[in-house]
Structures are given as structure tokens and as C-alpha cells.
Tab-separated table of C-alpha atoms in Angstrom:
chain	number	residue	atom	x	y	z
A	1	MET	CA	-106.365	165.952	71.925
A	2	SER	CA	-102.666	165.577	71.096
A	3	SER	CA	-101.310	166.267	67.614
A	4	VAL	CA	-100.716	162.527	67.147
A	5	GLU	CA	-104.333	161.702	68.023
A	6	GLU	CA	-105.519	164.448	65.683
A	7	PHE	CA	-103.362	162.955	62.931
A	8	ARG	CA	-104.722	159.479	63.684
A	9	THR	CA	-108.309	160.756	63.605
A	10	GLU	CA	-107.663	162.520	60.300
A	11	ILE	CA	-106.294	159.481	58.467
A	12	ARG	CA	-108.935	157.192	60.011
A	13	GLY	CA	-111.715	159.471	58.761
A	14	TRP	CA	-110.147	159.853	55.330
A	15	LEU	CA	-109.831	156.095	54.889
A	16	LYS	CA	-113.410	155.528	56.020
A	17	THR	CA	-114.629	158.026	53.427
A	18	HIS	CA	-112.411	157.028	50.514
A	19	LEU	CA	-112.342	153.228	50.834
A	20	SER	CA	-115.773	153.240	49.245
A	21	GLY	CA	-117.324	153.018	45.816
A	22	SER	CA	-114.966	151.308	43.381
A	23	PHE	CA	-112.223	151.231	46.020
A	24	ALA	CA	-114.316	149.257	48.536
A	25	ALA	CA	-113.593	146.013	46.686
A	26	LEU	CA	-109.876	146.509	47.320
A	27	ARG	CA	-110.127	145.964	51.076
A	28	GLY	CA	-107.739	143.229	52.113
A	29	ARG	CA	-106.345	142.740	48.597
A	30	GLY	CA	-102.657	142.198	47.898
A	31	GLY	CA	-99.761	141.605	50.252
A	32	PRO	CA	-97.121	138.860	50.519
A	33	GLY	CA	-98.046	135.916	48.340
A	34	ARG	CA	-100.967	137.899	46.908
A	35	GLU	CA	-99.281	140.761	45.055
A	36	HIS	CA	-100.979	139.595	41.851
A	37	GLU	CA	-104.384	140.587	43.226
A	38	ALA	CA	-105.928	143.648	41.548
A	39	PHE	CA	-102.532	145.215	40.907
A	40	ALA	CA	-103.766	147.806	38.401
A	41	GLU	CA	-106.624	148.821	40.695
A	42	ARG	CA	-104.276	149.064	43.677
A	43	LEU	CA	-101.967	151.304	41.626
A	44	THR	CA	-104.961	153.554	40.936
A	45	TRP	CA	-105.642	153.600	44.688
A	46	GLU	CA	-101.982	154.477	45.336
A	47	ARG	CA	-102.266	157.461	43.019
A	48	HIS	CA	-105.492	158.457	44.766
A	49	LEU	CA	-103.591	158.448	48.062
A	50	ALA	CA	-100.913	160.617	46.456
A	51	ALA	CA	-103.419	163.116	45.105
A	52	HIS	CA	-104.704	163.640	48.654
A	53	GLY	CA	-101.291	163.865	50.298
A	54	TRP	CA	-101.221	160.417	51.928
A	55	THR	CA	-98.082	158.981	50.361
A	56	CYS	CA	-94.600	159.553	51.789
A	57	VAL	CA	-96.020	160.989	55.026
A	58	GLY	CA	-92.644	160.730	56.780
A	59	TRP	CA	-90.696	162.560	54.076
A	60	PRO	CA	-89.699	166.188	54.752
A	61	LYS	CA	-92.219	168.721	53.507
A	62	GLU	CA	-89.722	170.213	51.058
A	63	TYR	CA	-89.730	166.910	49.174
A	64	GLY	CA	-93.501	166.527	49.065
A	65	GLY	CA	-94.068	164.674	52.329
A	66	ARG	CA	-95.966	165.688	55.436
A	67	GLY	CA	-92.926	165.791	57.699
A	68	ALA	CA	-94.778	163.442	60.045
A	69	SER	CA	-93.123	162.550	63.325
A	70	ILE	CA	-92.250	158.938	64.135
A	71	ALA	CA	-95.361	158.728	66.337
A	72	GLU	CA	-97.519	160.081	63.491
A	73	GLN	CA	-95.986	157.639	61.026
A	74	ILE	CA	-96.798	154.804	63.413
A	75	ALA	CA	-100.370	156.094	63.629
A	76	PHE	CA	-100.637	156.202	59.825
A	77	HIS	CA	-99.411	152.642	59.285
A	78	GLU	CA	-101.568	151.258	62.091
A	79	GLU	CA	-104.738	153.001	60.909
A	80	TYR	CA	-104.061	151.966	57.319
A	81	ALA	CA	-103.803	148.322	58.380
A	82	LEU	CA	-106.793	148.536	60.733
A	83	ALA	CA	-108.918	149.866	57.861
A	84	ASP	CA	-108.021	146.714	55.890
A	85	ALA	CA	-106.801	149.003	53.107
A	86	PRO	CA	-105.126	147.285	50.141
A	87	ALA	CA	-101.437	146.435	50.241
A	88	ARG	CA	-99.285	149.250	48.913
A	89	VAL	CA	-97.659	148.840	45.504
A	90	ASN	CA	-95.113	151.657	45.948
A	91	HIS	CA	-93.485	150.494	49.179
A	92	ILE	CA	-90.002	150.015	47.734
A	93	GLY	CA	-89.850	153.482	46.227
A	94	GLU	CA	-91.531	155.271	49.115
A	95	GLN	CA	-90.030	153.473	52.119
A	96	LEU	CA	-86.616	152.379	50.798
A	97	LEU	CA	-85.276	154.480	47.941
A	98	GLY	CA	-87.008	157.735	48.841
A	99	PRO	CA	-85.447	158.113	52.302
A	100	THR	CA	-82.098	156.992	50.857
A	101	LEU	CA	-82.189	159.821	48.320
A	102	VAL	CA	-83.379	162.348	50.904
A	103	ASP	CA	-80.371	161.572	53.100
A	104	HIS	CA	-77.701	160.661	50.542
A	105	GLY	CA	-78.787	161.816	47.061
A	106	THR	CA	-77.721	164.918	45.179
A	107	GLU	CA	-80.176	167.765	44.728
A	108	GLU	CA	-80.445	166.806	41.056
A	109	GLN	CA	-81.312	163.206	41.982
A	110	LYS	CA	-83.917	164.369	44.474
A	111	ALA	CA	-85.525	166.680	41.916
A	112	ARG	CA	-85.600	163.950	39.255
A	113	PHE	CA	-86.715	160.923	41.263
A	114	LEU	CA	-88.634	161.971	44.386
A	115	PRO	CA	-91.693	163.628	42.730
A	116	PRO	CA	-92.631	160.586	40.584
A	117	ILE	CA	-92.151	158.278	43.592
A	118	ARG	CA	-94.451	160.446	45.697
A	119	ALA	CA	-97.040	160.509	42.871
A	120	ALA	CA	-96.694	156.735	42.286
A	121	ARG	CA	-95.874	157.422	38.644
A	122	GLU	CA	-92.624	155.456	38.719
A	123	LEU	CA	-92.334	152.178	40.619
A	124	TRP	CA	-89.048	150.766	41.898
A	125	CYS	CA	-87.507	147.410	42.747
A	126	GLN	CA	-84.399	146.468	44.734
A	127	GLY	CA	-81.424	144.921	42.910
A	128	TYR	CA	-79.401	143.410	45.751
A	129	SER	CA	-79.489	139.581	45.920
A	130	GLU	CA	-77.747	137.420	43.335
A	131	PRO	CA	-77.253	133.677	42.830
A	132	GLY	CA	-74.423	132.956	45.248
A	133	ALA	CA	-74.839	136.308	46.977
A	134	GLY	CA	-78.203	136.324	48.690
A	135	SER	CA	-77.950	137.160	52.366
A	136	ASP	CA	-74.160	137.430	51.880
A	137	LEU	CA	-74.672	140.688	50.043
A	138	ALA	CA	-70.995	141.651	49.999
A	139	ALA	CA	-70.339	138.801	47.550
A	140	VAL	CA	-72.173	140.515	44.659
A	141	ARG	CA	-70.601	140.005	41.237
A	142	THR	CA	-72.811	142.186	39.023
A	143	ARG	CA	-70.379	144.695	37.546
A	144	ALA	CA	-70.675	148.166	36.099
A	145	THR	CA	-68.108	150.066	34.038
A	146	LEU	CA	-68.115	153.817	33.473
A	147	THR	CA	-67.867	154.307	29.724
A	148	GLY	CA	-68.178	157.829	28.438
A	149	GLY	CA	-71.185	159.339	30.155
A	150	SER	CA	-72.843	156.065	31.167
A	151	TRP	CA	-72.494	153.096	33.469
A	152	VAL	CA	-72.642	149.821	31.511
A	153	ILE	CA	-74.031	146.997	33.673
A	154	ASP	CA	-73.627	143.220	33.320
A	155	GLY	CA	-74.786	140.552	35.750
A	156	GLN	CA	-77.819	138.950	37.346
A	157	LYS	CA	-80.077	139.746	40.297
A	158	ILE	CA	-82.566	137.330	41.834
A	159	TRP	CA	-85.583	137.401	44.170
A	160	THR	CA	-86.281	140.911	42.895
A	161	SER	CA	-89.730	141.769	44.249
A	162	LEU	CA	-92.167	143.261	41.722
A	163	ALA	CA	-89.479	143.865	39.092
A	164	HIS	CA	-92.045	142.911	36.451
A	165	GLU	CA	-94.161	145.910	37.492
A	166	ALA	CA	-91.327	148.407	38.102
A	167	GLN	CA	-89.811	151.009	35.812
A	168	TRP	CA	-86.577	151.469	37.792
A	169	CYS	CA	-84.233	149.392	39.948
A	170	PHE	CA	-81.580	150.492	42.448
A	171	VAL	CA	-78.693	148.144	41.817
A	172	LEU	CA	-75.692	147.284	43.970
A	173	ALA	CA	-72.859	146.606	41.516
A	174	ARG	CA	-69.094	146.146	41.633
A	175	THR	CA	-67.498	149.143	39.910
A	176	GLU	CA	-63.844	148.658	40.913
A	177	PRO	CA	-62.243	145.630	39.171
A	178	GLY	CA	-60.426	143.361	41.593
A	179	SER	CA	-62.258	144.709	44.646
A	180	ARG	CA	-63.589	142.308	47.255
A	181	ARG	CA	-66.399	142.144	49.778
A	182	HIS	CA	-67.637	145.545	50.990
A	183	THR	CA	-65.222	147.653	48.936
A	184	GLY	CA	-65.523	148.786	45.338
A	185	LEU	CA	-69.332	148.686	45.200
A	186	SER	CA	-71.619	151.405	43.863
A	187	TYR	CA	-75.335	152.099	44.256
A	188	LEU	CA	-76.794	152.758	40.797
A	189	LEU	CA	-80.257	153.866	39.655
A	190	VAL	CA	-81.071	151.866	36.531
A	191	PRO	CA	-84.064	152.104	34.131
A	192	LEU	CA	-85.590	148.705	33.345
A	193	ASP	CA	-87.391	149.532	30.095
A	194	GLN	CA	-84.369	149.261	27.813
A	195	PRO	CA	-82.467	146.750	25.686
A	196	GLY	CA	-80.080	144.730	27.796
A	197	VAL	CA	-82.566	144.090	30.622
A	198	GLU	CA	-84.510	140.816	30.814
A	199	ILE	CA	-86.975	140.069	33.627
A	200	ARG	CA	-88.105	136.483	34.293
A	201	PRO	CA	-90.789	135.850	36.948
A	202	ILE	CA	-90.128	133.039	39.453
A	203	VAL	CA	-93.106	130.799	40.229
A	204	GLN	CA	-93.398	130.275	43.997
A	205	LEU	CA	-94.997	127.570	46.149
A	206	THR	CA	-98.162	129.658	46.149
A	207	GLY	CA	-98.354	129.454	42.347
A	208	THR	CA	-97.860	133.222	42.079
A	209	SER	CA	-94.839	135.153	40.818
A	210	GLU	CA	-93.979	138.320	42.711
A	211	PHE	CA	-90.236	137.588	42.723
A	212	ASN	CA	-88.113	137.755	39.592
A	213	GLU	CA	-84.733	137.117	38.060
A	214	VAL	CA	-83.292	140.227	36.397
A	215	PHE	CA	-80.515	139.918	33.828
A	216	PHE	CA	-78.337	142.868	32.795
A	217	ASP	CA	-76.472	142.448	29.511
A	218	GLY	CA	-74.918	145.760	28.554
A	219	ALA	CA	-77.715	147.763	30.200
A	220	VAL	CA	-76.888	151.429	30.732
A	221	THR	CA	-77.681	154.253	33.081
A	222	ASP	CA	-76.468	157.831	33.243
A	223	ALA	CA	-73.128	158.486	34.941
A	224	ALA	CA	-74.889	160.829	37.370
A	225	HIS	CA	-77.239	158.068	38.555
A	226	VAL	CA	-74.914	156.847	41.311
A	227	VAL	CA	-76.020	157.563	44.886
A	228	GLY	CA	-73.073	158.592	47.033
A	229	ALA	CA	-69.590	158.382	45.605
A	230	PRO	CA	-68.557	155.523	43.292
A	231	GLY	CA	-67.167	152.787	45.520
A	232	ASP	CA	-69.311	153.893	48.481
A	233	GLY	CA	-72.204	151.606	47.620
A	234	TRP	CA	-71.983	149.402	50.697
A	235	ARG	CA	-72.636	152.310	53.060
A	236	ILE	CA	-75.611	153.489	50.980
A	237	ALA	CA	-77.000	149.948	50.684
A	238	MET	CA	-76.861	149.486	54.462
A	239	ALA	CA	-78.668	152.799	54.940
A	240	THR	CA	-81.466	151.524	52.680
A	241	LEU	CA	-81.780	148.329	54.727
A	242	GLY	CA	-82.176	150.440	57.856
A	243	TYR	CA	-85.150	152.260	56.324
A	244	GLU	CA	-86.636	148.919	55.197
A	245	ARG	CA	-87.028	147.810	58.801
A	246	GLY	CA	-88.522	151.064	60.061
A	247	VAL	CA	-91.902	152.157	61.403
A	248	SER	CA	-93.902	150.612	58.545
A	249	THR	CA	-93.368	147.223	60.237
A	250	LEU	CA	-95.953	148.301	62.847
A	251	GLY	CA	-98.552	148.200	60.110
A	252	GLN	CA	-97.285	144.731	59.248
A	253	GLN	CA	-97.945	143.717	62.853
A	254	VAL	CA	-101.548	144.884	62.599
A	255	GLY	CA	-101.865	142.483	59.672
A	256	PHE	CA	-100.345	139.756	61.854
A	257	ARG	CA	-102.901	140.559	64.558
A	258	ARG	CA	-105.723	140.192	62.062
A	259	GLU	CA	-104.391	136.793	60.993
A	260	LEU	CA	-104.046	135.626	64.604
A	261	ASP	CA	-107.536	136.821	65.573
A	262	ALA	CA	-109.021	135.021	62.557
A	263	LEU	CA	-107.152	131.852	63.468
A	264	VAL	CA	-108.399	131.973	67.070
A	265	ALA	CA	-111.948	132.421	65.775
A	266	LEU	CA	-111.523	129.432	63.443
A	267	ALA	CA	-110.161	127.269	66.275
A	268	ARG	CA	-113.237	128.075	68.334
A	269	ARG	CA	-115.616	127.311	65.453
A	270	ASN	CA	-114.118	123.997	64.372
A	271	GLY	CA	-113.351	122.725	67.867
A	272	ALA	CA	-109.544	122.834	67.549
A	273	ALA	CA	-109.419	125.110	70.591
A	274	ALA	CA	-110.481	122.138	72.734
A	275	ASP	CA	-106.989	120.713	72.236
A	276	PRO	CA	-104.784	122.021	75.105
A	277	ASP	CA	-101.703	122.025	72.858
A	278	ILE	CA	-103.473	124.232	70.294
A	279	ARG	CA	-104.677	126.576	73.046
A	280	ASP	CA	-101.136	126.825	74.411
A	281	ARG	CA	-99.676	127.614	70.979
A	282	LEU	CA	-102.330	130.242	70.279
A	283	THR	CA	-101.576	131.852	73.633
A	284	ARG	CA	-97.856	131.819	72.895
A	285	ALA	CA	-98.540	133.402	69.498
A	286	TRP	CA	-100.510	136.198	71.204
A	287	ALA	CA	-97.691	136.802	73.705
A	288	GLY	CA	-95.108	136.782	70.930
A	289	LEU	CA	-97.008	139.395	68.965
A	290	GLU	CA	-97.244	141.622	72.041
A	291	ALA	CA	-93.466	141.307	72.420
A	292	LEU	CA	-93.010	142.213	68.750
A	293	ARG	CA	-94.986	145.413	69.178
A	294	ALA	CA	-93.156	146.387	72.352
A	295	GLY	CA	-89.837	145.820	70.635
A	296	ALA	CA	-90.801	147.902	67.608
A	297	LEU	CA	-91.920	150.804	69.792
A	298	ARG	CA	-88.687	150.813	71.778
A	299	GLY	CA	-86.477	150.463	68.706
A	300	THR	CA	-85.220	146.883	68.751
A	301	ASP	CA	-82.078	146.236	66.704
A	302	PRO	CA	-83.233	145.735	63.075
A	303	SER	CA	-81.574	142.320	62.739
A	304	ALA	CA	-83.126	141.094	65.988
A	305	ALA	CA	-86.535	142.408	64.938
A	306	LYS	CA	-86.345	140.704	61.542
A	307	LEU	CA	-85.226	137.439	63.118
A	308	TYR	CA	-88.083	137.507	65.619
A	309	TRP	CA	-90.983	138.480	63.385
A	310	SER	CA	-90.028	136.113	60.579
A	311	HIS	CA	-89.946	133.084	62.885
A	312	TRP	CA	-93.147	134.193	64.623
A	313	HIS	CA	-94.973	134.445	61.303
A	314	ARG	CA	-93.600	131.154	59.980
A	315	ASP	CA	-94.745	129.441	63.183
A	316	LEU	CA	-98.189	131.008	62.777
A	317	GLY	CA	-98.428	129.469	59.298
A	318	GLU	CA	-97.605	126.048	60.724
A	319	LEU	CA	-100.126	126.512	63.518
A	320	ALA	CA	-102.784	127.520	60.994
A	321	LEU	CA	-102.563	124.170	59.251
A	322	GLU	CA	-102.776	122.378	62.599
A	323	VAL	CA	-105.977	124.284	63.377
A	324	CYS	CA	-107.416	123.558	59.924
A	325	GLY	CA	-106.746	119.845	60.241
A	326	PRO	CA	-105.973	117.208	57.584
A	327	ALA	CA	-108.123	118.890	54.921
A	328	ALA	CA	-105.551	121.693	54.770
A	329	THR	CA	-103.210	119.384	52.861
A	330	LEU	CA	-105.527	119.470	49.824
A	331	ALA	CA	-105.838	122.378	47.400
A	332	ALA	CA	-109.117	124.236	47.785
A	333	ALA	CA	-109.952	123.657	44.119
A	334	ALA	CA	-108.339	122.437	40.911
A	335	PRO	CA	-105.857	122.947	39.456
A	336	TYR	CA	-104.101	124.688	42.370
A	337	GLU	CA	-106.403	127.103	44.145
A	338	LEU	CA	-105.323	127.852	47.706
A	339	ASP	CA	-107.273	129.252	50.611
A	340	ASP	CA	-105.873	131.993	52.837
A	341	TRP	CA	-104.464	129.573	55.428
A	342	GLN	CA	-102.674	127.446	52.862
A	343	ARG	CA	-101.205	130.564	51.260
A	344	LEU	CA	-100.089	131.838	54.667
A	345	PHE	CA	-98.345	128.543	55.416
A	346	LEU	CA	-96.581	128.298	52.066
A	347	PHE	CA	-95.504	131.919	51.687
A	348	SER	CA	-94.364	132.321	55.295
A	349	ARG	CA	-91.756	129.603	54.641
A	350	ALA	CA	-89.838	132.372	52.856
A	351	ASP	CA	-90.017	134.830	55.767
A	352	THR	CA	-86.852	133.468	57.394
A	353	VAL	CA	-84.959	133.651	54.079
A	354	TYR	CA	-85.778	136.906	52.275
A	355	ALA	CA	-84.550	140.318	53.464
A	356	GLY	CA	-81.645	138.581	55.190
A	357	SER	CA	-81.748	134.935	56.212
A	358	SER	CA	-81.972	133.975	59.879
A	359	GLU	CA	-78.431	132.573	59.787
A	360	ILE	CA	-77.041	135.894	58.587
A	361	GLN	CA	-79.121	137.872	61.102
A	362	ARG	CA	-77.736	135.750	63.947
A	363	ASN	CA	-74.188	136.407	62.745
A	364	ILE	CA	-74.865	140.151	62.596
A	365	ILE	CA	-76.316	140.166	66.107
A	366	ALA	CA	-73.408	138.103	67.456
A	367	GLU	CA	-70.636	140.091	65.786
A	368	ARG	CA	-71.953	143.649	65.598
A	369	VAL	CA	-74.323	143.865	68.562
A	370	LEU	CA	-72.791	141.480	71.124
A	371	GLY	CA	-69.189	141.913	69.975
A	372	LEU	CA	-68.476	138.174	69.724
A	373	PRO	CA	-65.581	136.884	67.562
A	374	LYS	CA	-66.314	136.838	63.849
A	375	GLU	CA	-67.207	133.585	62.158
A	376	PRO	CA	-64.189	132.083	60.348
A	377	ARG	CA	-64.365	132.690	56.599
A	378	PRO	CA	-62.627	130.680	53.874
């Protein structure tokens, strides 16, 4: 048996043993559009994972990880999804900020921030998008001024996932007055539990609120809490986005497979599969998911991968309502209770917008991958 298969067998056995007792009820809980489900219990589960060495498996051993290879990380995320384990609550700290600090942080930053991320004792959110600067990230206007021994931050972030549950936020802010676009930005680590920070949840189409507006009005963070040099924030921010679209997306695809299999089963039960158009679209969805997996394993360009999976998943949501039929247009119960298919349809509308809209991804692919002329800018 190869080391990867041994690793896969180990995590599969551990999950089978530990997703029991009080944790058994967490199977399938949480995830996009459902982050409100059993959050406190899922945080307890996250800390249980940490206590047994199953968080941050891809981090180097010297920072508390397992030093798992890419193949082993793929095995972990696939087995975790196959076990129907609950959605992780520490993804942003573990998969985004942690690797950023490992590669670009100072030794002092690593010593301060990596242990509580690994232990799931401090949760993080991502302060990138702003009103008027969503996918066009270089247009950020949140500013920070170094005053004495602290950065003083003023501005607004939006669509900040799980900010209402987080203790810290990594914030892209403009620290050089008069700078434009990619220059003069800094990547700051900012505590949220302080005067000068206001967090307002945004109610979504699903009726839930996992995104937030975050307002900074004279909020402060230590002068040493800048990752990379001041003014080098764009490079650090792009590094973080690269980690965001890494191997953990293979676990996401296992979740997609579960949704597709359930939809096929529903189409067979309710007779929708007798419609040749529905059968064709289900077949195309299966083929598309196979292409997604093949692309992830071979290392598809991150922008191309995001463009493809987001449209695939949005189309699956539309197909789900077609399979369900006219009754899917009515809430499952008053006042606004949704079933899983309705939630999938509504939340997947955002897939082509968040984490970089499809329009921006196409520009990136055209300009940076294919080398086509840049789009004219005003």
C-alpha cells in the first residue's frame, strides 16, 4: 500500500470512529447558504479535529501541520467530503491566511497567529471587497495610516464571509496617499473585537446571513501586523487568492457529486428522467463534473477553474428546479422555509459573482494567460 493510500485509510477510519455520538448529528451540516447551521457545534468539532492533528494537514510540521503532500491533501479533502462531515468553520484561517503567513510572514507573526489558527481558537475573515471595488480589487479605498506604533484604519468592506463569527480580519488597505491601482496597498492583520469596528450581516436570498458589511472607523492594529513590506499588499493578496483555489476544491467537487447523484435519484423517482431534455442535461452535468476533477488534478489555471466550476454549479441549481417541477417555486413552509433544492438554486446564483466575478476571470484569462490586449480602461 502506498503512503497516500495509508494516509487515506487513516483519515477514513478516524472519521468513521469520531463522527459518532454527539458529532453524528453534524453530518451534512453547514456549507454555502447553510453556514448558520449548528455553528457552535461545528466549532467544537473543528477543535476536536485539531486536538487529534487533523487541521492544517498541508502546513509544514514545524508550524503544527502534518507536512502532507499534495496527493495526501487531496485524499484528506476527498475522504472528509465522502464521510459527509460537517462544513469547516476555520477554512479562511487554515486555507488562506495560514499558508500566506507560512510563506510571507515574519517569524514573530507565525509564532503569534499560526498556533491559534491550527487549534481553531481564533477565526478569521477576509477583508478584500468593497462597494465599488468588488472583483476589481485594485480599486480599494479603505485607508490605513501609521500613527505612532499602530495602523489606524478607516473604510468599508463588504461580502465579508463569517465576519460576525471571526475574531480577526486580514485587510487590504491603501497605505500610501495618492497611490493608484495595485501600488501603495498593504496587507494588515486587524482584530475585530474593538471600538471602531462595526459588523452588519447581509440577508441573502436564502434568508440567511453569512456575508457581512464591515465598517472601520479609526480601528487600530499593531504596526508589526503588516504581512510583507508596507506597499507590497497586492503581491501578498494575490498569493492568498492562489491558496484559496488550491487542493481543497477537490473536496468541494465531492460535495457537487453528492448533489448531482441526489438530483439524478430524484429525477428517477418523480419521473422527470423520462424527459429527454432533462436526461441530456443530467448527462452533461456528469460530464462537466468529470472535466472539473480532471482539471483540478492537472492544475488548471485558477481563474479558469473558478469560471468553470461556478457556472457548472449555477447550472445545476437551475436544473434542480426543472427536475422538481412547478412546486419548487413555493417555499417549503411559512414564513420562508426552503428545501435543499431551493437553497441550492438561490445560493448558487452568487457562485459566478463572489471570489472574482466571471467577467473579471475572463479578463484575467484573456490578458494574463492568453496574452491578448488589455481591456481599455477609463
